[in-house]
Coordinates of C-alpha atoms and ligand atoms in Angstrom, one line a residue:
M1 CA 1.0 5.1 -33.3
G2 CA -1.3 2.7 -31.4
V3 CA -3.0 -0.5 -32.3
A4 CA -5.9 -1.8 -30.3
K5 CA -7.8 -5.1 -30.1
G6 CA -10.8 -4.8 -32.0
A7 CA -13.9 -7.1 -32.2
K8 CA -12.5 -9.2 -35.1
S9 CA -9.2 -7.8 -36.0
V10 CA -6.5 -5.3 -34.7
V11 CA -7.6 -1.6 -35.4
P12 CA -5.3 1.3 -35.8
A13 CA -6.0 3.7 -32.8
P14 CA -7.0 7.3 -33.5
G15 CA -3.9 9.4 -34.4
A16 CA -2.7 6.7 -36.7
E17 CA -4.7 8.1 -39.7
A18 CA -1.9 9.4 -41.9
V19 CA 0.1 6.2 -41.4
D20 CA -2.9 4.1 -42.4
E21 CA -3.3 6.4 -45.5
A22 CA 0.4 5.9 -46.3
F23 CA -0.2 2.2 -46.2
G24 CA -3.2 2.5 -48.6
G25 CA -5.6 1.9 -45.8
K26 CA -4.2 -1.7 -45.2
L27 CA -2.4 -1.0 -42.0
A28 CA -4.5 -3.2 -40.0
A29 CA -3.9 -6.1 -42.5
V30 CA -0.2 -5.4 -42.5
L31 CA 0.1 -5.4 -38.8
E32 CA -1.9 -8.7 -38.4
T33 CA 0.3 -10.4 -40.9
L34 CA 3.3 -9.4 -38.6
G35 CA 1.7 -11.0 -35.8
A36 CA 0.3 -8.0 -34.0
T37 CA -2.6 -8.6 -31.6
G38 CA -2.9 -5.2 -30.0
A39 CA -2.0 -6.4 -26.6
E40 CA -0.9 -3.8 -24.0
G41 CA 3.0 -3.3 -24.3
E42 CA 3.2 -5.1 -27.6
V43 CA 5.6 -3.4 -29.9
T44 CA 5.6 -4.0 -33.7
K45 CA 8.1 -2.4 -35.9
L46 CA 7.6 -2.0 -39.7
P47 CA 9.3 -0.1 -42.4
A48 CA 7.4 3.1 -43.5
A49 CA 5.5 3.2 -46.6
G50 CA 4.0 5.8 -49.0
D51 CA 5.2 9.4 -48.3
L52 CA 5.7 9.2 -44.6
K53 CA 8.8 11.1 -43.5
A54 CA 10.0 8.6 -40.9
P55 CA 11.9 5.5 -42.0
V56 CA 10.2 3.2 -39.5
V57 CA 6.8 2.9 -37.8
V58 CA 6.4 1.6 -34.3
A59 CA 2.9 0.1 -33.6
V60 CA 2.3 -0.1 -29.9
G61 CA -0.6 -2.2 -28.3
L62 CA -3.2 -0.5 -26.5
G63 CA -5.0 -3.4 -25.5
T64 CA -8.9 -3.7 -26.0
A65 CA -10.4 -0.7 -27.8
P66 CA -12.6 1.3 -25.7
A67 CA -16.2 1.3 -26.3
K68 CA -17.4 3.8 -29.0
G69 CA -17.4 7.4 -27.8
D70 CA -15.1 6.5 -24.8
A71 CA -11.4 7.6 -24.6
Y72 CA -8.5 5.6 -23.9
D73 CA -7.5 5.5 -20.3
N74 CA -4.6 7.8 -19.5
E75 CA -2.3 5.4 -17.8
T76 CA -2.7 3.0 -20.9
L77 CA -1.4 5.8 -23.2
R78 CA 1.3 6.6 -20.8
R79 CA 2.7 3.1 -20.8
A80 CA 2.1 2.6 -24.5
A81 CA 4.2 5.7 -25.2
G82 CA 6.8 4.4 -22.7
S83 CA 7.0 1.0 -24.4
A84 CA 7.4 2.9 -27.7
A85 CA 10.2 5.2 -26.4
R86 CA 12.0 2.2 -25.0
A87 CA 11.8 0.3 -28.2
L88 CA 13.2 3.3 -29.9
A89 CA 16.5 3.6 -27.7
G90 CA 19.3 4.4 -30.0
T91 CA 17.1 6.5 -32.2
K92 CA 17.5 10.3 -32.4
K93 CA 13.9 11.5 -32.9
A94 CA 10.3 10.1 -33.0
A95 CA 6.9 11.6 -33.5
F96 CA 4.3 10.0 -31.2
A97 CA 0.8 9.6 -33.1
L98 CA -1.3 8.3 -30.3
P99 CA -4.9 9.2 -29.5
L100 CA -5.0 12.8 -27.9
E101 CA -8.5 13.2 -26.9
D102 CA -7.7 16.1 -24.6
A103 CA -4.9 17.8 -22.9
E104 CA -4.7 15.2 -20.1
A105 CA -4.2 12.5 -22.6
A106 CA -1.3 14.6 -24.3
A107 CA 0.3 15.0 -20.9
A108 CA 0.2 11.2 -20.4
V109 CA 1.6 10.5 -23.6
A110 CA 4.4 13.1 -23.2
E111 CA 5.0 11.8 -19.7
G112 CA 5.1 8.2 -20.9
A113 CA 7.5 9.0 -23.7
L114 CA 9.9 10.9 -21.6
L115 CA 10.0 8.4 -18.8
G116 CA 10.5 5.6 -21.3
A117 CA 13.3 7.7 -22.9
Y118 CA 15.5 7.1 -19.8
A119 CA 18.6 5.2 -19.3
F120 CA 21.2 5.3 -16.3
T121 CA 24.4 4.7 -18.1
A122 CA 26.6 6.9 -16.0
Y123 CA 28.6 4.0 -14.7
R124 CA 29.0 2.1 -18.1
S125 CA 32.7 2.2 -19.1
N126 CA 31.4 2.2 -22.7
G127 CA 29.4 5.2 -21.5
A128 CA 26.3 5.7 -23.5
Q129 CA 25.0 9.2 -22.7
G130 CA 22.7 8.8 -19.8
T131 CA 20.6 11.4 -18.2
K132 CA 22.9 11.8 -15.3
K133 CA 25.1 14.9 -15.7
G134 CA 28.6 15.1 -14.3
A135 CA 28.8 11.4 -13.2
K136 CA 32.4 10.4 -12.6
S137 CA 32.7 7.9 -15.5
A138 CA 34.0 7.6 -19.2
K139 CA 31.8 9.4 -21.7
G140 CA 31.0 8.8 -25.3
G141 CA 30.2 5.9 -27.5
D142 CA 27.6 3.2 -27.6
S143 CA 24.7 5.2 -29.1
A144 CA 22.7 1.9 -29.5
S145 CA 21.6 2.2 -25.8
A146 CA 21.3 5.8 -25.6
P147 CA 17.7 6.8 -24.8
L148 CA 15.5 8.3 -27.5
A149 CA 16.6 12.0 -27.7
E150 CA 13.9 14.1 -29.2
I151 CA 10.1 13.6 -28.8
T152 CA 7.3 15.2 -30.6
L153 CA 3.4 14.6 -30.3
T154 CA 1.3 14.7 -33.3
G155 CA -2.3 15.5 -33.3
G156 CA -4.2 17.1 -30.5
K157 CA -4.3 20.8 -30.5
P158 CA -0.7 22.0 -30.2
R159 CA -1.6 25.7 -30.3
D160 CA -4.2 25.3 -27.7
K161 CA -3.2 26.9 -24.3
E162 CA -4.1 23.8 -22.4
F163 CA -2.2 21.4 -24.6
K164 CA 0.8 23.6 -24.3
A165 CA 0.6 23.7 -20.6
A166 CA 0.1 20.1 -20.3
A167 CA 3.2 19.4 -22.3
E168 CA 5.3 21.8 -20.3
R169 CA 4.1 20.2 -17.2
A170 CA 4.8 16.8 -18.5
Q171 CA 8.3 17.8 -19.2
A172 CA 8.9 19.2 -15.9
L173 CA 7.5 16.2 -14.1
A174 CA 9.3 13.6 -16.3
A175 CA 12.6 15.5 -15.7
E176 CA 12.1 15.5 -12.1
I177 CA 11.0 11.8 -11.8
N178 CA 14.1 11.1 -13.8
R179 CA 16.0 13.0 -11.2
A180 CA 14.6 10.7 -8.5
R181 CA 15.5 7.6 -10.7
D182 CA 19.1 8.8 -11.0
L183 CA 19.5 9.3 -7.3
I184 CA 17.9 5.7 -6.6
N185 CA 20.2 4.1 -9.2
M186 CA 23.3 5.8 -8.1
P187 CA 25.4 3.1 -6.3
P188 CA 25.7 3.6 -2.5
N189 CA 29.6 4.0 -2.7
D190 CA 28.9 7.4 -4.4
L191 CA 25.5 8.4 -2.8
N192 CA 25.7 8.7 1.0
P193 CA 24.1 11.2 3.3
K194 CA 26.7 13.9 2.6
S195 CA 26.6 13.6 -1.2
F196 CA 22.9 13.3 -1.2
A197 CA 22.6 16.6 0.8
A198 CA 25.2 18.2 -1.5
E199 CA 22.7 17.3 -4.4
A200 CA 19.9 18.9 -2.5
Q201 CA 22.0 22.2 -2.2
A202 CA 22.9 22.2 -5.6
A203 CA 19.3 21.9 -6.8
A204 CA 18.4 24.6 -4.1
K205 CA 20.7 27.0 -5.9
E206 CA 19.3 26.1 -9.4
F207 CA 15.8 26.5 -8.4
G208 CA 16.1 29.2 -5.8
L209 CA 14.9 27.1 -2.9
K210 CA 15.8 27.4 0.8
V211 CA 18.1 24.6 1.9
E212 CA 19.3 23.8 5.4
V213 CA 21.5 20.8 6.2
L214 CA 21.9 19.6 9.7
D215 CA 25.2 17.7 9.9
E216 CA 26.1 15.2 12.7
K217 CA 27.2 18.0 15.1
A218 CA 24.0 19.8 14.6
L219 CA 21.9 16.7 14.9
K220 CA 23.7 16.0 18.3
K221 CA 23.1 19.4 19.4
G222 CA 19.4 19.3 18.5
G223 CA 19.0 15.8 20.1
Y224 CA 18.1 13.9 16.9
G225 CA 18.5 10.4 18.6
G226 CA 16.7 8.4 15.8
L227 CA 18.9 9.8 13.0
L228 CA 22.1 9.5 15.0
G229 CA 21.3 6.1 16.3
V230 CA 20.8 4.8 12.9
G231 CA 23.7 6.4 11.4
Q232 CA 26.4 5.8 14.1
G233 CA 27.5 2.5 12.6
A234 CA 28.5 4.1 9.3
D235 CA 31.6 6.0 8.3
A236 CA 29.4 8.5 6.5
P237 CA 27.4 10.2 9.2
P238 CA 23.8 11.2 8.8
R239 CA 22.1 14.4 7.8
L240 CA 18.6 15.9 7.9
V241 CA 18.0 18.3 5.0
R242 CA 15.1 20.8 4.8
L243 CA 14.5 21.8 1.2
A244 CA 11.7 24.4 1.0
Y245 CA 9.9 25.9 -1.8
T246 CA 7.7 28.8 -1.2
H247 CA 5.3 31.0 -3.1
P248 CA 4.5 34.4 -2.0
K249 CA 0.7 33.9 -2.5
A250 CA 0.6 30.4 -0.9
A251 CA -2.2 29.9 1.5
K252 CA -1.3 26.3 2.5
T253 CA 2.0 24.5 3.4
L254 CA 2.6 20.9 2.5
A255 CA 5.5 19.1 4.5
L256 CA 6.9 16.0 2.8
V257 CA 9.2 13.7 4.8
G258 CA 11.4 11.0 3.0
K259 CA 13.1 8.0 4.2
G260 CA 16.7 8.4 2.9
I261 CA 18.7 5.2 4.0
T262 CA 21.4 5.4 1.4
Y263 CA 22.3 1.8 2.1
D264 CA 20.3 -0.5 4.3
S265 CA 22.5 -3.5 5.3
G266 CA 20.3 -4.1 8.2
G267 CA 22.9 -3.1 10.8
I268 CA 23.7 -5.5 13.4
S269 CA 20.5 -7.3 12.5
L270 CA 22.3 -7.8 9.4
K271 CA 20.3 -8.7 6.3
P272 CA 21.4 -12.1 4.8
A273 CA 22.5 -12.3 1.2
G274 CA 19.5 -12.3 -1.0
H275 CA 18.0 -9.5 0.9
N276 CA 20.6 -6.6 0.6
E277 CA 21.5 -6.5 -3.2
T278 CA 18.9 -3.7 -3.9
M279 CA 19.2 -1.9 -0.7
K280 CA 20.6 1.2 -2.2
C281 CA 17.0 1.8 -3.1
D282 CA 16.2 2.4 0.5
M283 CA 16.4 6.3 0.0
S284 CA 13.7 6.2 -2.7
G285 CA 11.3 8.1 -0.4
A286 CA 13.9 11.0 0.1
A287 CA 14.4 11.0 -3.6
A288 CA 10.7 11.4 -4.3
V289 CA 10.4 14.1 -1.8
F290 CA 13.3 15.9 -3.3
A291 CA 11.9 15.5 -6.9
T292 CA 8.5 16.7 -5.7
V293 CA 10.0 20.0 -4.3
T294 CA 11.9 20.8 -7.4
A295 CA 8.9 19.9 -9.5
A296 CA 6.8 22.2 -7.5
A297 CA 9.4 25.0 -8.1
R298 CA 9.7 24.3 -11.9
L299 CA 5.7 24.6 -12.1
G300 CA 5.5 27.6 -9.9
L301 CA 2.8 26.1 -7.8
E302 CA 1.0 28.5 -5.5
V303 CA 1.7 26.5 -2.3
N304 CA 4.6 26.1 0.1
V305 CA 6.1 22.6 -0.2
T306 CA 8.8 21.6 2.5
G307 CA 10.8 18.6 1.9
W308 CA 12.6 16.7 4.8
L309 CA 15.2 14.3 3.8
A310 CA 16.1 11.9 6.6
L311 CA 19.5 10.7 5.3
A312 CA 21.6 7.9 7.2
E313 CA 23.5 4.8 6.2
N314 CA 22.5 1.7 8.3
M315 CA 25.7 -0.1 8.7
P316 CA 27.1 -2.6 11.2
S317 CA 30.5 -1.7 13.0
G318 CA 31.9 -1.6 16.5
N319 CA 30.1 1.7 17.0
A320 CA 26.7 0.7 15.5
V321 CA 23.5 0.7 17.5
R322 CA 22.6 -2.6 19.1
P323 CA 19.5 -4.6 19.4
G324 CA 18.7 -3.6 23.2
D325 CA 20.0 0.0 23.0
V326 CA 17.6 2.7 24.0
L327 CA 17.6 6.0 22.0
T328 CA 16.0 9.3 23.0
M329 CA 14.4 10.7 20.0
Y330 CA 14.0 14.3 18.9
S331 CA 10.6 14.4 20.3
G332 CA 12.0 13.3 23.9
K333 CA 10.3 9.8 23.5
T334 CA 12.7 6.9 24.2
V335 CA 12.8 3.9 21.8
E336 CA 14.1 0.6 22.5
V337 CA 15.8 -0.7 19.4
L338 CA 14.9 -4.4 19.2
N339 CA 15.8 -4.8 15.6
T340 CA 18.4 -2.6 13.9
D341 CA 16.8 -3.4 10.5
A342 CA 13.8 -1.6 11.5
E343 CA 15.8 1.7 11.1
G344 CA 13.5 3.5 8.7
R345 CA 10.9 4.4 11.3
L346 CA 13.7 5.7 13.7
V347 CA 14.9 8.3 11.1
L348 CA 11.5 9.2 9.9
A349 CA 10.2 9.8 13.5
D350 CA 12.7 12.5 14.1
A351 CA 12.0 14.2 10.8
L352 CA 8.3 13.8 11.5
T353 CA 8.8 15.6 14.8
R354 CA 10.8 18.4 13.4
A355 CA 8.3 18.8 10.4
S356 CA 5.4 19.1 12.8
E357 CA 7.0 21.9 14.8
E358 CA 6.4 24.1 11.6
S359 CA 2.6 23.4 12.0
P360 CA 2.2 22.5 8.1
D361 CA -1.4 22.0 6.8
A362 CA -0.6 18.4 6.2
I363 CA 2.4 15.9 6.3
V364 CA 3.0 13.2 4.0
D365 CA 5.9 10.7 4.5
V366 CA 7.2 8.4 1.8
A367 CA 9.3 5.3 2.6
T368 CA 10.5 2.0 1.5
L369 CA 9.6 1.0 5.0
T370 CA 8.6 -2.6 5.2
G371 CA 8.9 -6.0 3.4
A372 CA 5.4 -6.8 4.9
M373 CA 3.9 -4.1 2.6
V374 CA 5.5 -5.8 -0.3
L375 CA 4.1 -9.2 0.8
A376 CA 0.6 -7.5 1.1
L377 CA 0.6 -5.5 -2.0
G378 CA 3.0 -6.8 -4.4
N379 CA 5.7 -5.2 -6.4
R380 CA 3.7 -2.4 -8.1
T381 CA 1.3 -1.0 -5.4
F382 CA 2.1 1.3 -2.5
G383 CA 0.1 1.3 0.8
I384 CA -1.4 4.4 2.2
M385 CA -2.0 4.8 5.8
A386 CA -3.1 8.0 7.6
N387 CA -4.3 9.6 10.9
D388 CA -7.2 11.0 8.9
E389 CA -9.3 8.7 6.7
A390 CA -10.5 11.5 4.3
F391 CA -6.9 12.4 3.5
R392 CA -6.2 8.7 3.1
T393 CA -8.9 8.5 0.6
T394 CA -7.8 11.8 -1.2
L395 CA -4.4 10.3 -1.6
H396 CA -5.7 7.0 -2.9
E397 CA -7.9 9.0 -5.7
I398 CA -5.0 11.1 -6.6
A399 CA -2.7 8.2 -7.2
E400 CA -5.5 6.6 -9.3
E401 CA -5.8 9.8 -11.3
V402 CA -2.2 10.1 -12.1
G403 CA -1.9 6.3 -13.0
E404 CA -0.1 5.2 -9.7
Q405 CA -1.2 2.0 -8.1
S406 CA -1.9 2.4 -4.5
W407 CA -4.2 0.8 -1.8
P408 CA -5.4 2.3 1.5
M409 CA -4.3 0.3 4.6
P410 CA -5.8 0.4 8.1
M411 CA -4.0 1.2 11.5
P412 CA -5.6 -1.2 13.9
A413 CA -5.1 0.0 17.3
E414 CA -4.6 -3.2 18.9
L415 CA -1.2 -3.8 17.2
R416 CA 0.2 -0.8 19.3
K417 CA 0.7 -3.0 22.5
G418 CA 3.2 -5.4 20.3
M419 CA 5.5 -2.4 20.6
D420 CA 5.3 -2.0 24.5
S421 CA 8.8 -2.1 25.8
P422 CA 9.9 -3.2 29.4
V423 CA 12.5 -0.4 29.4
A424 CA 11.5 2.5 27.1
D425 CA 8.4 4.4 25.9
I426 CA 8.0 2.2 22.7
A427 CA 10.0 -0.4 21.0
N428 CA 11.0 -0.1 17.3
M429 CA 9.3 -3.6 16.4
G430 CA 6.1 -5.2 17.2
E431 CA 4.1 -8.2 16.0
R432 CA 5.4 -9.8 12.8
M433 CA 1.8 -10.1 11.4
G434 CA 0.6 -6.8 9.9
G435 CA 4.4 -5.5 10.0
G436 CA 3.5 -2.6 7.5
L437 CA 0.8 -1.5 9.7
V438 CA 2.8 -1.7 12.8
A439 CA 5.4 0.5 11.3
G440 CA 2.7 3.0 10.4
L441 CA 1.4 3.0 14.1
F442 CA 5.0 3.8 15.2
L443 CA 5.2 6.7 12.9
K444 CA 2.0 8.0 14.0
E445 CA 3.3 8.5 17.6
F446 CA 5.8 11.2 16.3
V447 CA 3.4 13.3 14.4
G448 CA 2.2 16.4 16.1
E449 CA -1.2 16.7 17.6
G450 CA -3.9 17.8 15.1
I451 CA -1.9 17.6 12.0
S452 CA -3.3 15.6 9.1
W453 CA -0.8 13.0 8.2
A454 CA -0.5 10.2 5.6
H455 CA 2.2 7.5 5.2
L456 CA 3.1 6.0 1.8
D457 CA 5.0 2.6 2.0
I458 CA 6.5 2.3 -1.3
A459 CA 8.8 -0.7 -0.7
G460 CA 7.1 -2.5 -3.5
P461 CA 7.1 -0.2 -6.3
A462 CA 10.1 2.0 -5.6
F463 CA 12.5 -0.4 -7.3
H464 CA 11.7 -2.5 -10.4
E465 CA 13.6 -5.8 -10.6
G466 CA 11.7 -7.6 -13.3
A467 CA 11.6 -7.1 -17.1
P468 CA 11.0 -3.5 -18.1
F469 CA 7.3 -2.7 -19.1
G470 CA 5.6 0.5 -20.2
Y471 CA 7.7 3.4 -19.0
T472 CA 9.1 1.6 -16.2
H473 CA 12.8 0.5 -16.3
K474 CA 14.9 -1.7 -14.1
G475 CA 16.0 0.1 -11.2
G476 CA 14.6 3.1 -9.4
T477 CA 11.1 4.1 -10.7
G478 CA 10.4 7.4 -9.1
S479 CA 7.2 6.0 -7.4
S480 CA 5.0 8.4 -5.7
V481 CA 6.4 11.6 -7.4
R482 CA 3.4 11.9 -9.7
T483 CA 0.9 11.4 -6.7
L484 CA 2.8 14.1 -4.4
V485 CA 3.1 16.6 -7.3
R486 CA -0.6 16.3 -8.1
L487 CA -1.3 16.5 -4.2
A488 CA 0.7 19.8 -4.2
E489 CA -1.3 21.1 -7.1
R490 CA -4.5 20.2 -5.4
T491 CA -3.4 21.9 -2.2
A492 CA -2.6 25.0 -4.1
S493 CA -6.0 25.3 -6.0
G494 CA -7.6 24.8 -2.5
D495 CA -9.7 22.0 -3.5
L496 CA -8.4 19.7 -0.5
G497 CA -10.6 21.6 2.1
Ligands
BES1 N1 14.3 -1.2 3.9 C1 13.6 -2.3 4.4 C2 12.2 -2.5 3.7 C3 12.3 -3.0 2.4 C4 12.1 -4.3 2.0 C5 12.3 -2.1 1.4 C6 12.1 -4.7 0.8 C7 12.3 -2.5 0.0 C8 12.2 -3.9 -0.3 C9 13.4 -1.8 5.9 O1 14.2 -1.0 6.6 C10 13.4 -3.2 6.7 O2 14.4 -3.8 6.7 N2 12.2 -3.5 7.3 C11 12.0 -4.7 8.2 C12 11.4 -4.4 9.3 C13 11.4 -5.5 10.5 C14 12.8 -5.7 11.0 C15 10.5 -5.1 11.4 C16 11.3 -5.7 7.4 O3 10.5 -5.2 6.5 O4 11.8 -6.9 7.4
MN2 MN1 15.9 -2.2 7.3
ZN3 ZN1 15.2 0.1 5.4

């Protein structure tokens, strides 16, 4: 149930009527005595009273109550449900009695609850059952940290078609976001370009998708200099995966390109200690793209969604690409590698050119691309750049709609000259100032003429290192999946123009 900050005291939120009744109408007073303030994310557990079936009631803060007649914001509900679900880890089942004004609110509560009920435990030797199937580790035991297993929503209109559809959509979406989280959390000694590609092949089989994997031989034959250059220092060679969902009635095709650096050591331009501990997360873009394609399949969207996973491991070795090397990219352009740690743009460039060949209606790339974007926007907001201002605005609005924090970023033309190279067509690095924008300008040069393209730099929100909050756990977050799925839905319904 929800509890909000009222004018004078805390107020039980709509949906909590039965609980309040069981407490003889004194729920607000009981909660206040227990110190509840209604602040967002606050969790208060109390033993149930009256004839409630559940043994425990969890009151979760919703912040200031909305003005009379206004509904709670969906992201507030999503986070509240997530906080409650996290607080209920170790519990078998729970009923969520939060305000369900409409089907969208029900979807938000379901999403928050399902995303909150997540744990990555595949590598714990006391092996609480996580969501990762078939991981190589001990099984059994430790139910205390096992995520909440069964979730029901109370209230709303469960028999209503819209509510049913919303709940089903939330389930598919959360399952796929949790798939992305699992991939991101998987340690880089187990997830490399080859095993990542195998995951895509398995999913393709499960969902009836078309999948093609270019291995190092095929990449060489095709002239994918960016992917090969970045991957050449690693023992595990690079891969380019094309994972395609098609619908017979689709009028549009959306291409999604994900940065899939399964580990970013920086290469010869090695990252110092303190900067490499979380770099298994550098494939979060590819994980988001993967999850979006499978989500589109689960939802049966009337749109074609082609995912491109640009997979490589960035390692230093005697065979690694050096600062000063020149690579010939898939597009034919030459790139002087000045910093081997600016590897994401190299693998993405090849995938963007390849994706452009199929003339999709739009391309969106997703990448943990630059530390500069984290400096600019912080840890929870992704940056959006585009060669088409309307498309950038659309993505920003969609992200807002689905409760993901984002901000539109410019592509100042004057930053291009910083990437002029004395020997090649372009260098992979430019001015330090505005580094996130420089990276975007680099990518833009590899997008096909006349194709609407946007770039999401998720380096901040992809991986959460702080204390868990709402439905966000430590580790991979699944950032941008909700935005991309909604984009696919909007493309399917034809309201993107
Ligand atoms: N993967 C990193 C960016 C990153 C930083 C992701 C922090 C997540 C959290 C990327 O490959 C990188 O190293 N970028 C360099 C680019 C620079 C060398 C031009 C950076 O941002 O420092
Ligand atoms: Mn790097
Ligand atoms: Zn990187």
